[in-house]
Amino acid sequence: MSRGGEHEIVVIEGDGIGQEVIPAAVTILQAIDDVSLSFSKKQAGDATRDDTGVALPETTYEAAADADATLFGAAGETAADVILPLREAVGSFVNIRPVRAYPGVDALHPQTDLVFLRENTEGVYSGHETRLSEDLSTLTRVITTSASERLAEYACSYVTERSIDEFHIVHKANVMQETDGRFRDAVSRVATSSNVETTEVLMDAFATRICLNPTQFDVIVCPNLAGDVLSDLAAGLVGGLGLLPSANIGKTNALFEPVHGTAPDIAGDGIANPSASILSAGMLLEHLGETDAATNVQTAVESVLNSGPRTPDLGGDADTEGVVSAVLEQLQ
Ligand code: NAI
Ligand code: MG
């Protein structure tokens, strides 16, 4: 908890480029003069499992549960054993994934500016998988009215605070009538009672529509797997995964992470794009109520994306450090 106005941040780098982009984001946070932050580094991921036998030590789980906010990189093959319990540790019920095209960055759709509000606790990620025989495995898809309503309540406040009067509900209730039917009905009901308009789109049709014209969407509310997949798809419209931050918001605290994984193909080369992690740190500042600092970080990243230097995923030849130095310069 906060002590004397100081925000306590737990930092979990994880594996692969998590060990490059999270230190980059911490460097940026440390450079902000008028916000008092303390950092506590914790372990999780493949390397932690190899060292200790568990991918997510209890001390890391407890630290994330107690902190004001957590900054997490990515875990490799242990991702499900790390990020799912960490989201639970912070009581997260929504995963916010803004997708923006930035001036200066080559994008398939340069006008894209939308946000996914993804259900973050259930659906097919609730862990109910069973091997029934040599030939047959099953997965139980969990959808509750309570989690759907909680997401919808958040979505209604989110749009109202931003003077937007509607959101899209993406689902597949024509096929998954019981589960997605329940999701759609709960979200619609909450929106109606909050005077927020909603438009339904079936998730397969949505995949086509967002590729053809993402500007028709603003706020998208969807179940867990749909949000995971469709936000990665949307990353492709704006220049790639190196640009997408995310926030896992809970009742009392929250966890911030880039959308991307450990990027084993470039890990260790020092060329990972730190933008997604720095933008995630910006979302962390906003969550802590440090609005000016959040805006400054966002603006600094935007400015560097526009002017360069840029990492190779964006067609540049800069390394991670070069981008961090440029963002620091913009902040000062
Ligand atoms: P990935 O997101 O790690 O990489 C996909 C592609 O995007 C790669 O070509 C990579 O080089 C590129 N990329 C991603 N972030 C980048 C950045 N910041 N800068 C430049 N290029 C970037 O997804 P992939 O390859 O499917 O997964 C790799 C590992 O990450 C797997 O073990 C997976 O389980 C894990 N993963 C973990 C997540 C988490 O912990 N939340 C989320 C997604 C994947
Ligand atoms: Mg994903």
Coordinates of C-alpha atoms and ligand atoms in Angstrom, one line a residue:
M1 CA 0.0 0.0 0.0
S2 CA 1.0 3.6 -0.5
R3 CA 3.3 5.0 2.2
G4 CA 3.4 8.8 2.6
G5 CA 2.3 9.3 -1.0
E6 CA 4.8 6.9 -2.4
H7 CA 3.3 4.3 -4.8
E8 CA 4.7 0.8 -4.4
I9 CA 5.3 -0.9 -7.7
V10 CA 6.1 -4.6 -8.1
V11 CA 8.2 -5.3 -11.2
I12 CA 8.2 -8.7 -12.8
E13 CA 10.4 -8.9 -15.9
G14 CA 9.7 -12.6 -16.7
D15 CA 11.5 -14.2 -19.7
G16 CA 12.9 -13.2 -23.1
I17 CA 12.5 -9.6 -24.0
G18 CA 10.6 -9.0 -20.8
Q19 CA 14.1 -8.6 -19.3
E20 CA 14.8 -5.9 -21.9
V21 CA 11.6 -3.9 -22.2
I22 CA 10.6 -3.8 -18.5
P23 CA 13.9 -2.3 -17.3
A24 CA 13.4 0.2 -20.2
A25 CA 9.9 1.1 -18.8
V26 CA 11.3 1.3 -15.2
T27 CA 14.0 3.7 -16.4
I28 CA 11.3 6.0 -17.8
L29 CA 9.3 5.8 -14.6
Q30 CA 12.4 6.6 -12.5
A31 CA 13.0 9.7 -14.6
I32 CA 9.7 11.3 -13.6
D33 CA 10.5 13.8 -11.0
D34 CA 7.2 14.7 -9.5
V35 CA 5.9 11.2 -8.9
S36 CA 7.2 9.2 -5.9
L37 CA 7.5 5.5 -6.8
S38 CA 9.3 2.6 -5.1
F39 CA 10.1 -0.5 -7.0
S40 CA 10.3 -4.1 -5.8
K41 CA 11.6 -6.7 -8.2
K42 CA 10.1 -10.2 -8.2
Q43 CA 10.6 -13.4 -10.1
A44 CA 8.3 -15.4 -12.3
G45 CA 8.4 -17.4 -15.6
D46 CA 10.4 -20.2 -17.2
A47 CA 13.7 -19.3 -15.7
T48 CA 12.2 -19.1 -12.3
R49 CA 10.6 -22.5 -12.7
D50 CA 13.9 -24.0 -13.8
D51 CA 15.6 -22.5 -10.7
T52 CA 13.0 -23.0 -8.1
G53 CA 10.5 -25.6 -9.4
V54 CA 7.6 -23.1 -9.6
A55 CA 6.9 -20.6 -12.3
L56 CA 5.1 -18.2 -9.9
P57 CA 6.5 -18.2 -6.4
E58 CA 4.1 -17.4 -3.6
T59 CA 6.2 -14.3 -2.7
T60 CA 5.6 -12.9 -6.2
Y61 CA 1.9 -13.6 -6.1
E62 CA 1.6 -12.0 -2.6
A63 CA 3.7 -9.0 -3.6
A64 CA 1.5 -8.3 -6.7
A65 CA -1.6 -8.7 -4.5
D66 CA -0.3 -6.2 -2.0
A67 CA 1.3 -3.6 -4.3
D68 CA -0.3 -0.4 -5.6
A69 CA 0.4 -1.7 -9.1
T70 CA 2.5 -4.3 -10.9
L71 CA 4.5 -4.0 -14.1
F72 CA 4.9 -7.4 -15.8
G73 CA 6.9 -8.3 -19.0
A74 CA 6.0 -11.8 -20.3
A75 CA 6.6 -15.4 -19.5
G76 CA 7.5 -18.1 -22.0
E77 CA 6.0 -21.6 -22.0
T78 CA 4.9 -21.0 -18.4
A79 CA 2.7 -18.0 -19.5
A80 CA -0.6 -19.6 -18.4
D81 CA 0.9 -20.5 -15.0
V82 CA 2.1 -17.0 -14.5
I83 CA -0.2 -14.4 -16.0
L84 CA -3.5 -16.1 -15.2
P85 CA -2.8 -16.3 -11.4
L86 CA -1.2 -12.8 -11.5
R87 CA -4.4 -11.3 -12.9
E88 CA -6.3 -13.2 -10.2
A89 CA -3.8 -11.8 -7.6
V90 CA -4.8 -8.3 -8.4
G91 CA -8.5 -9.2 -8.6
S92 CA -8.6 -8.2 -12.2
F93 CA -11.9 -8.4 -14.1
V94 CA -11.1 -6.3 -17.2
N95 CA -8.1 -6.3 -19.6
I96 CA -7.9 -2.9 -21.3
R97 CA -6.1 -3.0 -24.7
P98 CA -5.9 0.3 -26.5
V99 CA -4.9 0.0 -30.2
R100 CA -3.7 3.2 -31.8
A101 CA -1.9 4.0 -35.1
Y102 CA 0.8 6.6 -34.5
P103 CA 2.0 9.3 -36.9
G104 CA 5.3 8.3 -38.3
V105 CA 4.7 4.5 -38.0
D106 CA 3.8 2.6 -41.1
A107 CA 0.4 1.2 -40.5
L108 CA -2.1 -0.7 -42.6
H109 CA -4.8 1.6 -41.2
P110 CA -3.3 4.9 -40.0
Q111 CA -6.5 6.2 -38.6
T112 CA -7.0 3.3 -36.1
D113 CA -7.9 4.4 -32.6
L114 CA -9.9 2.0 -30.5
V115 CA -9.9 0.0 -27.3
F116 CA -10.7 -3.6 -26.4
L117 CA -12.3 -4.1 -22.9
R118 CA -11.8 -7.9 -22.6
E119 CA -13.3 -10.1 -19.9
N120 CA -10.3 -11.3 -17.9
T121 CA -11.3 -14.1 -15.6
E122 CA -13.3 -16.8 -17.5
G123 CA -14.4 -18.1 -20.9
V124 CA -12.0 -20.7 -22.2
Y125 CA -9.2 -19.5 -20.0
S126 CA -10.7 -20.7 -16.8
G127 CA -8.5 -23.8 -16.8
H128 CA -11.1 -26.5 -17.0
E129 CA -9.4 -28.8 -19.5
T130 CA -9.7 -32.6 -19.2
R131 CA -8.1 -35.5 -21.0
L132 CA -10.8 -38.1 -21.1
S133 CA -9.1 -40.7 -23.2
E134 CA -6.2 -41.2 -25.7
D135 CA -8.5 -39.7 -28.3
L136 CA -10.6 -37.2 -26.5
S137 CA -9.9 -34.0 -24.6
T138 CA -12.5 -31.4 -23.5
L139 CA -12.6 -27.8 -22.3
T140 CA -15.3 -26.2 -20.3
R141 CA -16.1 -22.6 -21.3
V142 CA -17.3 -20.7 -18.2
I143 CA -19.4 -17.6 -18.5
T144 CA -21.1 -16.1 -15.5
T145 CA -23.7 -13.3 -15.4
S146 CA -21.8 -11.7 -12.5
A147 CA -18.4 -11.4 -14.4
S148 CA -20.2 -10.2 -17.6
E149 CA -22.1 -7.6 -15.6
R150 CA -19.0 -6.4 -13.8
L151 CA -17.3 -6.0 -17.2
A152 CA -20.3 -4.1 -18.6
E153 CA -20.5 -1.8 -15.6
Y154 CA -16.8 -0.9 -16.1
A155 CA -17.4 -0.4 -19.9
C156 CA -20.4 1.9 -19.2
S157 CA -18.3 4.1 -16.8
Y158 CA -15.4 4.0 -19.3
V159 CA -17.4 5.3 -22.2
T160 CA -19.4 7.8 -20.1
E161 CA -16.2 9.3 -18.6
R162 CA -14.9 9.8 -22.1
S163 CA -18.2 11.3 -23.5
I164 CA -18.7 8.3 -25.8
D165 CA -22.3 7.1 -25.9
E166 CA -21.9 3.6 -27.2
F167 CA -19.8 0.4 -27.4
H168 CA -19.8 -2.7 -29.6
I169 CA -20.4 -6.1 -28.0
V170 CA -18.5 -8.8 -29.9
H171 CA -19.6 -12.4 -29.3
K172 CA -20.6 -15.6 -31.0
A173 CA -24.0 -16.1 -29.4
N174 CA -25.5 -17.5 -32.6
V175 CA -23.4 -20.7 -32.0
M176 CA -22.5 -20.6 -28.3
Q177 CA -26.1 -19.7 -27.4
E178 CA -25.9 -20.6 -23.7
T179 CA -22.5 -19.1 -22.9
D180 CA -22.2 -16.1 -25.2
G181 CA -26.0 -15.7 -25.1
R182 CA -25.6 -15.1 -21.3
F183 CA -22.6 -12.8 -21.9
R184 CA -24.5 -10.7 -24.5
D185 CA -27.7 -10.5 -22.5
A186 CA -25.9 -9.4 -19.3
V187 CA -23.8 -6.8 -21.0
S188 CA -26.8 -5.4 -23.0
R189 CA -29.0 -5.3 -19.9
V190 CA -26.4 -3.3 -17.9
A191 CA -25.8 -0.9 -20.8
T192 CA -29.5 -0.3 -21.2
S193 CA -29.9 0.5 -17.6
S194 CA -26.9 2.9 -17.9
N195 CA -28.3 4.6 -21.0
V196 CA -25.4 3.4 -23.1
E197 CA -26.1 2.3 -26.6
T198 CA -24.7 -1.0 -27.8
T199 CA -24.2 -2.6 -31.2
E200 CA -23.7 -6.4 -31.5
V201 CA -21.2 -7.9 -33.9
L202 CA -20.6 -11.6 -34.3
M203 CA -16.9 -12.1 -33.7
D204 CA -16.1 -13.7 -37.1
A205 CA -17.7 -10.9 -39.0
F206 CA -16.0 -8.5 -36.7
A207 CA -12.6 -9.9 -37.7
T208 CA -13.3 -9.0 -41.3
R209 CA -14.8 -5.6 -40.5
I210 CA -11.9 -4.5 -38.3
C211 CA -9.5 -5.4 -41.1
L212 CA -11.4 -3.5 -43.7
N213 CA -12.2 -0.4 -41.7
P214 CA -11.1 -0.2 -38.0
T215 CA -12.3 3.4 -37.7
Q216 CA -15.9 2.2 -37.4
F217 CA -15.0 0.9 -33.9
D218 CA -14.3 2.8 -30.8
V219 CA -14.9 0.7 -27.7
I220 CA -15.2 -3.1 -28.0
V221 CA -16.5 -5.3 -25.2
C222 CA -15.8 -9.0 -25.6
P223 CA -15.2 -12.3 -23.9
N224 CA -11.7 -13.5 -22.9
L225 CA -10.4 -15.4 -25.9
A226 CA -12.0 -13.2 -28.5
G227 CA -10.3 -10.2 -26.9
D228 CA -7.0 -11.9 -26.8
V229 CA -7.0 -12.9 -30.4
L230 CA -8.8 -9.9 -31.9
S231 CA -6.5 -7.4 -30.2
D232 CA -3.4 -9.2 -31.6
L233 CA -5.1 -9.0 -35.0
A234 CA -5.7 -5.2 -34.4
A235 CA -2.0 -4.9 -33.5
G236 CA -1.2 -5.9 -37.1
L237 CA -3.3 -3.0 -38.4
V238 CA -1.2 -0.4 -36.6
G239 CA 2.4 -1.7 -36.9
G240 CA 2.8 -4.7 -34.7
L241 CA 2.9 -6.0 -31.2
G242 CA 5.7 -3.7 -30.1
L243 CA 3.2 -0.9 -29.8
L244 CA 0.3 -2.4 -27.7
P245 CA 0.1 -1.8 -24.0
S246 CA -2.5 -3.2 -21.6
A247 CA -3.9 -2.8 -18.2
N248 CA -5.5 -5.5 -16.0
I249 CA -7.7 -3.6 -13.7
G250 CA -9.0 -5.0 -10.4
K251 CA -11.2 -3.6 -7.6
T252 CA -8.2 -2.6 -5.4
N253 CA -5.1 -2.8 -7.6
A254 CA -3.9 -3.6 -11.1
L255 CA -1.3 -5.1 -13.3
F256 CA 0.2 -3.5 -16.5
E257 CA 1.9 -5.5 -19.3
P258 CA 2.7 -5.2 -22.9
V259 CA 0.3 -7.4 -25.0
H260 CA 3.3 -9.2 -26.6
G261 CA 5.1 -12.3 -25.4
T262 CA 8.8 -13.1 -24.8
A263 CA 9.7 -12.8 -28.6
P264 CA 12.2 -15.6 -28.5
D265 CA 13.3 -14.7 -32.1
I266 CA 14.8 -11.4 -31.0
A267 CA 15.4 -12.0 -27.2
G268 CA 18.9 -11.1 -26.1
D269 CA 19.6 -9.0 -29.2
G270 CA 18.8 -5.7 -27.5
I271 CA 16.5 -4.6 -30.3
A272 CA 13.0 -5.1 -28.8
N273 CA 10.6 -2.3 -29.2
P274 CA 10.1 -0.8 -25.6
S275 CA 7.1 1.3 -26.7
A276 CA 4.5 -1.3 -25.6
S277 CA 6.0 -1.5 -22.1
I278 CA 6.6 2.2 -21.7
L279 CA 3.0 2.9 -22.8
S280 CA 1.9 0.2 -20.2
A281 CA 3.9 2.2 -17.6
G282 CA 1.9 5.3 -18.8
M283 CA -1.3 3.4 -18.1
L284 CA 0.0 2.5 -14.7
L285 CA 0.6 6.2 -13.9
E286 CA -2.9 7.1 -15.0
H287 CA -4.3 4.3 -12.8
L288 CA -2.4 5.8 -9.8
G289 CA -4.0 9.1 -10.5
E290 CA -0.7 10.6 -11.8
T291 CA -2.5 12.0 -14.9
D292 CA 0.1 14.7 -15.9
A293 CA 2.9 12.2 -15.7
A294 CA 0.9 9.7 -17.7
T295 CA 0.2 12.2 -20.4
N296 CA 3.9 13.2 -20.5
V297 CA 5.0 9.6 -21.0
Q298 CA 2.4 9.0 -23.7
T299 CA 3.4 12.2 -25.5
A300 CA 7.1 11.4 -25.3
V301 CA 6.6 7.9 -26.8
E302 CA 4.4 9.3 -29.6
S303 CA 7.0 11.9 -30.4
V304 CA 9.8 9.4 -30.7
L305 CA 7.6 7.1 -32.8
N306 CA 7.0 10.0 -35.1
S307 CA 10.6 11.3 -35.3
G308 CA 12.5 8.1 -34.7
P309 CA 14.8 6.5 -33.6
R310 CA 12.8 3.3 -34.3
T311 CA 13.5 -0.4 -33.6
P312 CA 13.7 -2.9 -36.5
D313 CA 10.1 -4.1 -36.1
L314 CA 9.1 -0.6 -37.2
G315 CA 11.6 -0.5 -40.0
G316 CA 14.3 1.3 -38.1
D317 CA 17.8 0.3 -37.1
A318 CA 17.8 1.6 -33.5
D319 CA 18.3 -0.6 -30.5
T320 CA 16.1 -0.6 -27.3
E321 CA 18.5 1.7 -25.5
G322 CA 18.5 4.2 -28.4
V323 CA 14.7 4.5 -28.1
V324 CA 14.8 4.8 -24.3
S325 CA 17.3 7.6 -24.5
A326 CA 15.2 9.4 -27.1
V327 CA 12.1 9.0 -24.9
L328 CA 14.0 10.3 -21.9
E329 CA 15.2 13.3 -23.9
Q330 CA 11.6 14.1 -24.8
L331 CA 10.5 13.8 -21.2
Q332 CA 13.1 16.5 -20.1
Ligands
NAI1 P1 5.4 -12.8 -29.2 O1 4.5 -11.7 -28.9 O2 6.4 -13.1 -28.2 O3 6.1 -12.5 -30.6 C1 5.4 -12.5 -31.8 C2 6.2 -11.7 -32.9 O4 6.2 -10.3 -32.5 C3 7.7 -12.1 -32.9 O5 8.1 -12.1 -34.2 C4 8.3 -11.1 -32.1 O6 9.7 -10.8 -32.4 C5 7.5 -9.8 -32.3 N1 7.5 -8.9 -31.2 C6 6.7 -9.0 -30.1 N2 7.0 -8.0 -29.2 C7 7.9 -7.3 -29.8 C8 8.6 -6.1 -29.4 N3 8.4 -5.5 -28.2 N4 9.5 -5.6 -30.3 C9 9.7 -6.1 -31.5 N5 9.1 -7.2 -31.9 C10 8.2 -7.8 -31.1 O7 4.4 -14.1 -29.4 P2 4.9 -15.6 -29.7 O8 6.1 -15.7 -30.5 O9 3.6 -16.2 -30.1 O10 5.2 -16.2 -28.2 C11 6.5 -16.3 -27.7 C12 6.4 -16.7 -26.2 O11 5.7 -15.7 -25.4 C13 5.5 -18.0 -26.0 O12 6.3 -18.9 -25.1 C14 4.2 -17.6 -25.4 O13 3.7 -18.5 -24.5 C15 4.7 -16.3 -24.6 N6 3.6 -15.3 -24.5 C16 3.5 -14.8 -23.2 C17 2.5 -13.8 -23.0 C18 2.5 -13.3 -21.6 O14 3.2 -13.7 -20.7 N7 1.5 -12.4 -21.3 C19 1.7 -13.3 -24.0 C20 1.9 -13.9 -25.3 C21 2.9 -14.9 -25.5
MG2 MG -2.2 -12.7 -26.4

